[in-house]
Coordinates of C-alpha atoms in Angstrom, one line a residue:
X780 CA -4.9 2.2 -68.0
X781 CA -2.0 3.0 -65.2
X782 CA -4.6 4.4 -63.4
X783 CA -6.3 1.7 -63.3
X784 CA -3.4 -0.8 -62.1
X785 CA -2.3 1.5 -59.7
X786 CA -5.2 0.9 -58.0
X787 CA -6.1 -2.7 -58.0
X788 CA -3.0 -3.9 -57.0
X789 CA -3.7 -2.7 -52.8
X790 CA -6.6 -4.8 -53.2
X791 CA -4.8 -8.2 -54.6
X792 CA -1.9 -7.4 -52.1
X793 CA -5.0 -7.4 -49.1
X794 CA -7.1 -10.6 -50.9
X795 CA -4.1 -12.2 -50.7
X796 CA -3.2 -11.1 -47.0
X797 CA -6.3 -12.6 -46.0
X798 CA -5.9 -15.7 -47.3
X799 CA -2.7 -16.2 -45.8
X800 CA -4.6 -15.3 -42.6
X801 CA -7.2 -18.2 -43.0
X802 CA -4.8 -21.1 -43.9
X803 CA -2.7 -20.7 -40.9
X804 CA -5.8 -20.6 -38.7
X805 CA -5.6 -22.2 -35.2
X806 CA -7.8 -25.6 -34.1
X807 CA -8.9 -27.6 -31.1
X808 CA -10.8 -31.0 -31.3
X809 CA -12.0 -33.1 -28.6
X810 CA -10.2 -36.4 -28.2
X811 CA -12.4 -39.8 -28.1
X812 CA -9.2 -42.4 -29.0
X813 CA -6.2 -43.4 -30.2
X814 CA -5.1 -42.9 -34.1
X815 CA -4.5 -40.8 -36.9
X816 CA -7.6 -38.8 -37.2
X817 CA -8.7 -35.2 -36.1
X818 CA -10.8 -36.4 -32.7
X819 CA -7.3 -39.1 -31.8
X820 CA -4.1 -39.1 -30.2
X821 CA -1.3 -40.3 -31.9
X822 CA 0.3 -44.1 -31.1
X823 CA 3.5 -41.3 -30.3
X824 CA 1.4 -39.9 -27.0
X825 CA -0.4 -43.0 -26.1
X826 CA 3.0 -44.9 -25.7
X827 CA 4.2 -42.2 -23.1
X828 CA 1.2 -43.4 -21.0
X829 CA -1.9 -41.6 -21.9
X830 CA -5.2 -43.0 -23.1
X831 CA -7.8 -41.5 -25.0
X832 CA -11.9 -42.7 -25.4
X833 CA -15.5 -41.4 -25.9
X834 CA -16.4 -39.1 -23.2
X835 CA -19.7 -36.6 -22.0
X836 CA -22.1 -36.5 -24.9
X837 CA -25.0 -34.2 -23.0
X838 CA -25.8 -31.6 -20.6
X839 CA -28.6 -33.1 -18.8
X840 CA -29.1 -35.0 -15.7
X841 CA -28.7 -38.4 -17.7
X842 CA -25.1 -37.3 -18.0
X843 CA -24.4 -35.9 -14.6
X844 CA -22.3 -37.3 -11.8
X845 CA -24.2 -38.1 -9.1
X846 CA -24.3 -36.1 -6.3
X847 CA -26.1 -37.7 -2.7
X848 CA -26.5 -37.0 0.7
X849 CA -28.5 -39.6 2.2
X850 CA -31.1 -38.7 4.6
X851 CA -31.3 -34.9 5.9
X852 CA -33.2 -33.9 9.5
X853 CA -33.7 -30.4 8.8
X854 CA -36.3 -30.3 11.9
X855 CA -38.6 -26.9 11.9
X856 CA -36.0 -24.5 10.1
X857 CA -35.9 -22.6 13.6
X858 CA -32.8 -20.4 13.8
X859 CA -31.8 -21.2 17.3
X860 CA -31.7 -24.9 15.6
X861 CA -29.7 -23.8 13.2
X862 CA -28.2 -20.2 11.7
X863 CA -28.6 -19.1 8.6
X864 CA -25.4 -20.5 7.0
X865 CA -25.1 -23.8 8.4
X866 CA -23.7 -26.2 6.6
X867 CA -26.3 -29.4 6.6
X868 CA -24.3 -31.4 4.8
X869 CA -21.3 -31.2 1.8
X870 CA -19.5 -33.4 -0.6
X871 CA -16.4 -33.5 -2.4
X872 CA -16.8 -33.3 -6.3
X873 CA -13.7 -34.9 -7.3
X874 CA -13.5 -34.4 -11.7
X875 CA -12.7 -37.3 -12.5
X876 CA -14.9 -39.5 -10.9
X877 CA -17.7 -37.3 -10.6
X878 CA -17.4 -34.8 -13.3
X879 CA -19.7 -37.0 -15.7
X880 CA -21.7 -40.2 -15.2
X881 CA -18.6 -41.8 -16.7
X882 CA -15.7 -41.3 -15.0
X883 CA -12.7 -40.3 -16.5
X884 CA -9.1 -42.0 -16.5
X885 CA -6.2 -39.9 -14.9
X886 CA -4.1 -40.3 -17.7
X887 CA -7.4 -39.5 -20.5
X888 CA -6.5 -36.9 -23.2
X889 CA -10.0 -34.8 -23.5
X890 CA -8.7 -32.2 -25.7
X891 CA -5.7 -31.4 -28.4
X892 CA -4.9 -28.3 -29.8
X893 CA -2.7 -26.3 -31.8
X894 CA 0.7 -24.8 -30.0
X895 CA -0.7 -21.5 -30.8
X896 CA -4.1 -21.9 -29.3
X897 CA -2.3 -21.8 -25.5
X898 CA -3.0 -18.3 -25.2
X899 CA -6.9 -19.3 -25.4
X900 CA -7.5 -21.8 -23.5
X901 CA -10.1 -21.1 -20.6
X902 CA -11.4 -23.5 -18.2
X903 CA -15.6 -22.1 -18.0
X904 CA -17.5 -22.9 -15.4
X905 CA -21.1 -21.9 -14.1
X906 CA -24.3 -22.4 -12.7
X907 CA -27.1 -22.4 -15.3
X908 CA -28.5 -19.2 -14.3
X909 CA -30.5 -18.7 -17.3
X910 CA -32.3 -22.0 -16.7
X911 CA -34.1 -20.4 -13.4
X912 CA -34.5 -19.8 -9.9
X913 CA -33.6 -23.1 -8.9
X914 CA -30.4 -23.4 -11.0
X915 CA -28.6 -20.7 -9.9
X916 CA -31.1 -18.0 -11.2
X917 CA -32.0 -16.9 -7.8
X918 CA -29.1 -16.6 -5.2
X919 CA -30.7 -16.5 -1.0
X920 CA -30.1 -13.0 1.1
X921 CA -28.4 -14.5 3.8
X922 CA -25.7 -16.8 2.7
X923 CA -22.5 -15.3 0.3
X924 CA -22.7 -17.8 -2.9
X925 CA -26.1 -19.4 -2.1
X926 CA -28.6 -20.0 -4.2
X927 CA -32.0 -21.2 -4.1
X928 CA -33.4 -24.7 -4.4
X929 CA -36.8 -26.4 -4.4
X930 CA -36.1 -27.9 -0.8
X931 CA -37.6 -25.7 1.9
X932 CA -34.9 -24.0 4.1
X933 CA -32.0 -25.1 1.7
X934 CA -29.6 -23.6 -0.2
X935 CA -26.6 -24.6 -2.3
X936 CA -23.2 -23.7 -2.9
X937 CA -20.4 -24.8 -5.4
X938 CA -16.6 -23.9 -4.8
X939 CA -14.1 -24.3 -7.6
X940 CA -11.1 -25.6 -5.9
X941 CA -8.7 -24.2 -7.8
X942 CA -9.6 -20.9 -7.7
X943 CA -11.6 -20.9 -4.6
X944 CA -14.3 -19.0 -6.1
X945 CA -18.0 -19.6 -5.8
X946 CA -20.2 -20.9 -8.4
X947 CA -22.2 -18.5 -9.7
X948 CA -25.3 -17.8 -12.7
X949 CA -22.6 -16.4 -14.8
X950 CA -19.9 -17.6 -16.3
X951 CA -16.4 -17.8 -14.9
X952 CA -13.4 -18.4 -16.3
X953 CA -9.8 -19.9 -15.3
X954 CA -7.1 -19.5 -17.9
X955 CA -5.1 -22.9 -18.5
X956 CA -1.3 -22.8 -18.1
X957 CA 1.8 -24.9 -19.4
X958 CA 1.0 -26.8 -16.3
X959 CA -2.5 -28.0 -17.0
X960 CA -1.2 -29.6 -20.6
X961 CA 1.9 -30.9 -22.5
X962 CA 3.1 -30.6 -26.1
X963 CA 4.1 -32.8 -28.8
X964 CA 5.3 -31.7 -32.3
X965 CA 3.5 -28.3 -31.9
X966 CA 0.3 -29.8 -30.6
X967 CA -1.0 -29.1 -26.9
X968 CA -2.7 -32.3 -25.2
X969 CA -5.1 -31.4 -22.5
X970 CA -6.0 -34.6 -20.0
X971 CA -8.8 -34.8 -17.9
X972 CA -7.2 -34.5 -14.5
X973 CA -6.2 -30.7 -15.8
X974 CA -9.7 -29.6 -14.8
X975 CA -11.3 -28.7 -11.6
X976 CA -13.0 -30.7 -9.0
X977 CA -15.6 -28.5 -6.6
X978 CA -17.2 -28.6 -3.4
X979 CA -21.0 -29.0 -3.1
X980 CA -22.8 -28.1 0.1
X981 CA -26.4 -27.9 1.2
X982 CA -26.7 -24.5 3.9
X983 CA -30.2 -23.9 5.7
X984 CA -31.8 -20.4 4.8
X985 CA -34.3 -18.1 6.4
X986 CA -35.4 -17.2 3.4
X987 CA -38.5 -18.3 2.3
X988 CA -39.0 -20.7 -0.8
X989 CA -39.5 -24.4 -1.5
X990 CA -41.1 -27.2 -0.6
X991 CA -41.4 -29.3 3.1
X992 CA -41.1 -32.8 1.3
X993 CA -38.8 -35.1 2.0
X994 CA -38.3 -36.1 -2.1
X995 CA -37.8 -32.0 -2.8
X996 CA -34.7 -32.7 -4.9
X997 CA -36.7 -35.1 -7.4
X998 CA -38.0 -32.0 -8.9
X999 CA -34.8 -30.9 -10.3
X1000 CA -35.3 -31.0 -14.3
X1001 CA -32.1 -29.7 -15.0
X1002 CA -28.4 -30.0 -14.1
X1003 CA -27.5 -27.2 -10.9
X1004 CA -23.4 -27.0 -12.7
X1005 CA -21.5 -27.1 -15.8
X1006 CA -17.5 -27.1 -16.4
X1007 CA -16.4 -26.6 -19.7
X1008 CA -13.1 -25.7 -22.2
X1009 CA -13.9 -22.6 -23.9
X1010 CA -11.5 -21.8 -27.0
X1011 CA -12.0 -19.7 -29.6
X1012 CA -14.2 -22.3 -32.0
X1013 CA -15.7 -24.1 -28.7
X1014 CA -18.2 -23.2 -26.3
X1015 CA -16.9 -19.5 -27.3
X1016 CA -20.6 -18.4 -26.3
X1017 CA -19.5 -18.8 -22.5
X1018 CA -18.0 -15.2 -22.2
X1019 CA -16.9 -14.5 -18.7
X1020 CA -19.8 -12.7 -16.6
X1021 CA -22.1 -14.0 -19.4
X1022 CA -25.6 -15.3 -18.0
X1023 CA -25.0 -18.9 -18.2
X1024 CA -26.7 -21.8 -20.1
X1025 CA -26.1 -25.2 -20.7
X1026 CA -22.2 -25.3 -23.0
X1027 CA -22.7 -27.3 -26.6
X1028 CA -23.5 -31.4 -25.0
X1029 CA -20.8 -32.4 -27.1
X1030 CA -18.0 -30.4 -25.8
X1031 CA -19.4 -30.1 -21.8
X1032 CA -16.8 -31.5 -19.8
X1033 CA -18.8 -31.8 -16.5
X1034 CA -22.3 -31.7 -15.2
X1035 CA -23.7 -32.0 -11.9
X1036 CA -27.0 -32.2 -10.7
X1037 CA -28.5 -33.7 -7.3
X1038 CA -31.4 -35.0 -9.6
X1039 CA -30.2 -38.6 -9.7
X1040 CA -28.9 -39.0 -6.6
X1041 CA -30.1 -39.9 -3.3
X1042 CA -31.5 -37.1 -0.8
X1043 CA -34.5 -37.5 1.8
X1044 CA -35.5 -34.2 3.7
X1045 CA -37.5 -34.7 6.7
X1046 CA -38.9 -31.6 8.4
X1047 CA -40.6 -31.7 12.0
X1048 CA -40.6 -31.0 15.7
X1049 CA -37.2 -32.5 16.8
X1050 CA -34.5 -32.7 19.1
X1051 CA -31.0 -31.5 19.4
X1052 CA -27.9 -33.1 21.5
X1053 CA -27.3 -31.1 24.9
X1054 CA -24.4 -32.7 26.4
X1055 CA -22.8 -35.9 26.6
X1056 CA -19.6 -37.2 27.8
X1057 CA -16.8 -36.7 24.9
X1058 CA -14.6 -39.7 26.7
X1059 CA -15.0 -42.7 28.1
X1060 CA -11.8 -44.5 29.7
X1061 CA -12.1 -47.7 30.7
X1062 CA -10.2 -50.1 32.7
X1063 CA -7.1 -52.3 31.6
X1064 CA -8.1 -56.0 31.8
X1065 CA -6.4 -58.8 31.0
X1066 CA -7.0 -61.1 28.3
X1067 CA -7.5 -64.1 30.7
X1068 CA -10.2 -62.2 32.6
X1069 CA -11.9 -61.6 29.0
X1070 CA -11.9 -65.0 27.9
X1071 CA -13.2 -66.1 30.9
X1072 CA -16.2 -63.9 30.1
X1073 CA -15.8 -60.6 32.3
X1074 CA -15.8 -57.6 31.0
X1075 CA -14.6 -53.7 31.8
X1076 CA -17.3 -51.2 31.6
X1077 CA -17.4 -47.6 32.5
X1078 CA -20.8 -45.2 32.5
X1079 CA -21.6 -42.2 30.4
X1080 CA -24.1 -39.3 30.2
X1081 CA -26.2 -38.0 27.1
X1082 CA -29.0 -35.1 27.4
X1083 CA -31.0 -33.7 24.7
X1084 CA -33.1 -31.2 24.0
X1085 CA -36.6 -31.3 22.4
X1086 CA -39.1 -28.7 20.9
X1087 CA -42.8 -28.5 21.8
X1088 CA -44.4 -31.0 19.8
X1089 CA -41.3 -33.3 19.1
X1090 CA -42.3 -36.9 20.2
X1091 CA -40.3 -39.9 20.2
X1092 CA -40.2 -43.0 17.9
X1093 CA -38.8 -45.1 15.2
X1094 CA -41.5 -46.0 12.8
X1095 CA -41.2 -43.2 9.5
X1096 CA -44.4 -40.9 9.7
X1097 CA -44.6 -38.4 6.6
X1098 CA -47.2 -36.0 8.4
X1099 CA -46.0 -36.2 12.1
X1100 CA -41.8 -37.2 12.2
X1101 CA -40.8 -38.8 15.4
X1102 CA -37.1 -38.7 16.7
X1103 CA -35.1 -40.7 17.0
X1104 CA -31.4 -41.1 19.0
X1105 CA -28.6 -44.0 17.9
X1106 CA -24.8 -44.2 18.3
X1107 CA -23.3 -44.2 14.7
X1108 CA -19.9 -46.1 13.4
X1109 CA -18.1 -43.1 12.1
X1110 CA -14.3 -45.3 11.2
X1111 CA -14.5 -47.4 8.3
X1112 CA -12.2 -49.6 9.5
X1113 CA -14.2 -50.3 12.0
X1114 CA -17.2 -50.8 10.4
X1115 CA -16.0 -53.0 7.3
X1116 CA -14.3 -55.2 10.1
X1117 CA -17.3 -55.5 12.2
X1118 CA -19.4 -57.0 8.9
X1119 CA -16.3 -59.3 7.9
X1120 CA -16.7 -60.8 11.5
X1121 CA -20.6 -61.2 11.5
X1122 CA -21.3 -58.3 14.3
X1123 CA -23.8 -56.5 11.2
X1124 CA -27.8 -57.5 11.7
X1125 CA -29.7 -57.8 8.1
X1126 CA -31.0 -54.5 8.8
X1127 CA -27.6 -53.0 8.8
X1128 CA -26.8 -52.1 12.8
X1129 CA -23.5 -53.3 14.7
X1130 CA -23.5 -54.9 17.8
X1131 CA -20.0 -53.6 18.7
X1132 CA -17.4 -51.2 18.2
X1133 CA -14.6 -51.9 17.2
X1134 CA -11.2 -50.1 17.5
X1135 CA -10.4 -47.3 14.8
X1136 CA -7.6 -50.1 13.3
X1137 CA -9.3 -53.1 14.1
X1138 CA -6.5 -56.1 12.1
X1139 CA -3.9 -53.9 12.9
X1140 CA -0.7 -54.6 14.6
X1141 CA -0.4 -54.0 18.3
X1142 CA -4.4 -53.7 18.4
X1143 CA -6.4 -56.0 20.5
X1144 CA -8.4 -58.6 18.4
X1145 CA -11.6 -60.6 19.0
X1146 CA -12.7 -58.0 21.8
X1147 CA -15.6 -55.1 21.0
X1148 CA -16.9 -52.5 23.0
X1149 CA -20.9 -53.1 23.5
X1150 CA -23.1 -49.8 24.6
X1151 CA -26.0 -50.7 27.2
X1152 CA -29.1 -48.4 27.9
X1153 CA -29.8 -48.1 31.2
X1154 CA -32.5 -50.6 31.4
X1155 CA -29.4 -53.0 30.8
X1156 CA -30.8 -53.5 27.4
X1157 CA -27.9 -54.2 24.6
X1158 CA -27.4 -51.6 21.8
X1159 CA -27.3 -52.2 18.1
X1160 CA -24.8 -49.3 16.8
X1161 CA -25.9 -47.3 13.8
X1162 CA -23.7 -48.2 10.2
X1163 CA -25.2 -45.4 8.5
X1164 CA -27.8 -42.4 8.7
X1165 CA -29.0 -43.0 5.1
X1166 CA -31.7 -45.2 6.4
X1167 CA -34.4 -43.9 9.0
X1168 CA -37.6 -45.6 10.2
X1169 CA -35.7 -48.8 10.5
X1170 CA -35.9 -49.4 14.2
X1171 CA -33.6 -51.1 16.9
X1172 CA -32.1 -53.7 13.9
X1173 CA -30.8 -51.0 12.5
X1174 CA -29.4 -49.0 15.4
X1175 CA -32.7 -46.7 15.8
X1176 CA -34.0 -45.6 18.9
X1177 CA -37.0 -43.7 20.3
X1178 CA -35.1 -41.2 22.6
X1179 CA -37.7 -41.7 25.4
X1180 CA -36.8 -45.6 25.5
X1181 CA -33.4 -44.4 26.3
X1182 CA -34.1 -41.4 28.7
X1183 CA -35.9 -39.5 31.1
X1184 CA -37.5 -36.0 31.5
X1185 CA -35.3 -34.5 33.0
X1186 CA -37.1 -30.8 32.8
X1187 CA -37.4 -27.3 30.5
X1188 CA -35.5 -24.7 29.8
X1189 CA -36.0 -20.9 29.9
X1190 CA -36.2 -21.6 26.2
X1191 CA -39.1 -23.9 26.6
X1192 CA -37.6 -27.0 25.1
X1193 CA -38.1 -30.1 27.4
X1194 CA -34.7 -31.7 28.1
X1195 CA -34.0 -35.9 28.2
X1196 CA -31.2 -37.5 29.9
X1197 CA -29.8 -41.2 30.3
X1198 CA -27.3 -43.1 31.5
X1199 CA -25.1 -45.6 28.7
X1200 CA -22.6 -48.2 29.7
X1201 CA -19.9 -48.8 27.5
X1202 CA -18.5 -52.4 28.1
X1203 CA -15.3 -53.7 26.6
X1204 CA -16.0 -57.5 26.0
X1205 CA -14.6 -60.9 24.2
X1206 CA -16.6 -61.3 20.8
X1207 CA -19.0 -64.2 20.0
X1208 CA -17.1 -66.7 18.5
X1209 CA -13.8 -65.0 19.0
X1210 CA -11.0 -65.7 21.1
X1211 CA -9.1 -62.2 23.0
X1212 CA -6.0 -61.2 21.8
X1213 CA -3.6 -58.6 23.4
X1214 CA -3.6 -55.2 22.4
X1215 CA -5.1 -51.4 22.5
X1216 CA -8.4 -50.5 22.2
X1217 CA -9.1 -47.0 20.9
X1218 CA -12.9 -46.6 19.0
X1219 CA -15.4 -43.7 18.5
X1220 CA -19.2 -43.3 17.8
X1221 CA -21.0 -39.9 17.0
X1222 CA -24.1 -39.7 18.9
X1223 CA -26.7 -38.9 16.4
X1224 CA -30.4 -37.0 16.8
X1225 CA -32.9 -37.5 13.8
X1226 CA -36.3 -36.9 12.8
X1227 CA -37.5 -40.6 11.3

């Protein structure tokens, strides 16, 4: 008989260890509003400012923010074009607007858990690499953090901008601090803008995959990043150098995917800008002269360079690009001024440029600067690049409209040249006003 209690009571002692163990566990929850229950904030945080609602429910391209870059002249792929890590185009991926469809609100609790949870709290982040080559299952030779896509001659990379680190098929992991949440009575509050925003580019590749069409991106099926929280009872699946797959839908905190945005690729024979004149002064006037219709004009020089086989044009051809030259608006100022005032045609071009800080004071008002081709013909000005095939209306030019052979180089590219006026003037409608005039325009080459 003492034999017998000696020995069961290590074993009570332990049951009863354990136990303790379990009640005392640690929790997280994700946060859709304001109340009393398990998945709320109390009225006690939400009067110091914050807010709390339904957020991310899914981890496919329904739920992503959308990611566009408008229309992209990738021209043959030829190095001499463009090197192998060229950046064709990149956008900001700021969290909360474009971590989910849905933004989020600055001030938006997404998370509370337990005081003694801080020591697992992990910000996960990832490319799907388990969901294939296109998805960050198949990274390209030549660029450090690129990976493949279904566009011909196009990579993508993702950059974490907190830690600086690329994107990559496995998970990655940045541990959160007293400084990405706050606590109440013993419970941790995590808001939205603790997580990270990243930085999406598009890079041209020598490596050979993909597809030349210009609607490549369309076959994306599945999201290209995820960011999740990863604790101990949530996405705790994500280990760090993991092969990574979608988190749980309900607990993803951001997915991005180029599948519902905008991108046109347009591949052909083109051209590339040679030289041109970076600054063009021209003379004081005086208001009188400008009411009374004169104007002060200066010249200015552009050469290009085209492949064989380029050909200019504006109308879009699928099979056979043309090219296409045009002077872009590149200040918004400028451009949201110039369509207030009427200078913007249906199909989108400006007649003139207006200063950087158009409305501002000690800026000269009711005066533009209009660019003539050579010919004497009048210029619309490009608002955008989105849009190609559009023509003249929309600031589109066939680059042999505007210049001349002017012969080939040892490369054997044949090079174009012409001759611009830029001319300050009095707008339609508009009476001069005293001031500066300071504007810019990016000279822009496309495939149509």
């Amino acid at each position: 008989m003492k034999f017998n209690i000696t020995t069961l009571r290590p074993w009570l002692c332990a049951g009863l260890f354990i136990a303790c163990a379990t009640d005392v566990q640690a929790f997280c929850f994700k946060v859709t509003g304001v109340g009393t229950g398990t998945s709320s904030i109390p009225q006690k945080v939400a009067n110091m400012g914050y807010t709390a609602a339904p957020w991310g429910n899914g981890v496919l391209n329904a739920a992503a923010g959308t990611i566009s870059f408008g229309t992209i002249s990738m021209g043959t792929g030829a190095e001499a074009l463009a090197p192998a890590g060229t950046v064709i185009a990149s956008a900001d991926l700021p969290f909360l607007d474009k971590g989910m469809k849905e933004p989020y609100a600055a001030n938006q609790i997404v998370f509370k858990c337990a005081l003694s949870d801080a020591e697992e709290l992990y910000e996960v982040y990832a490319l799907p690499g388990g969901s294939g080559m296109f998805y960050g299952g198949k990274a390209v030779t030549d660029i450090e953090g690129a990976y493949q896509t279904p566009a011909m001659g196009i990579a993508y990379r993702i950059t974490n901008q907190k830690t600086g680190l690329y994107y990559t098929g496995y998970w990655q992991e940045r541990k959160l601090t007293s400084d990405d949440y706050f606590v109440v009575d013993s419970t941790l509050y995590i808001p939205a803008s603790s997580f990270d925003s990243a930085t999406f580019e598009l890079l041209k590749t020598n490596d050979v995959y993909g597809t030349p069409t210009r609607n490549a991106f369309s076959q994306i099926v599945t999201p290209q990043a995820y960011e999740a929280l990863r604790t101990s009872g949530i996405n705790n699946t994500a280990k760090t150098g993991s092969l990574a797959y979608a988190p749980t839908p309900a607990m993803t905190s951001a997915v991005w995917s180029m599948r519902g945005g905008s991108t046109t690729i347009i591949h052909g024979n083109t051209c590339t800008l040679a030289d041109f004149d970076q600054v063009v002064k021209l003379p004081p006037i005086s208001v009188g002269n400008l009411r009374i219709g004169d104007k002060s004009s200066n010249t200015f020089n552009v050469a290009i360079s085209c492949e064989k086989g380029a050909h200019s044009g504006t109308a879009t051809n699928i099979n056979d690009a043309p090219v296409a030259v045009g002077f872009l608006v590149t200040q918004p100022a400028a451009l949201s001024q110039a369509s207030t005032l009427g200078l913007q045609t249906s199909a989108g071009g400006i007649s003139h440029l207006l200063d950087n800080n158009y409305g501002a004071s000690g800026v000269a008002s009711g005066v533009g600067i209009r660019l003539y081709a050579a010919t004497g013909e009048a210029l619309n000005l490009l608002s955008s690049t989105a849009t190609t095939g559009s023509g003249a209306a929309a600031g589109w030019y066939g680059y042999a409209d505007l210049m001349g052979q002017r012969g080939v180089t040892t490369e054997g590219n044949t090079e174009y040249g012409g001759t611009f006026t830029a001319s300050l003037e009095q707008l339609p409608g508009l009476t001069a006003q005293a001031g500066s005039v300071n504007a810019q325009a990016q000279i822009i080459v496309s495939l149509q």
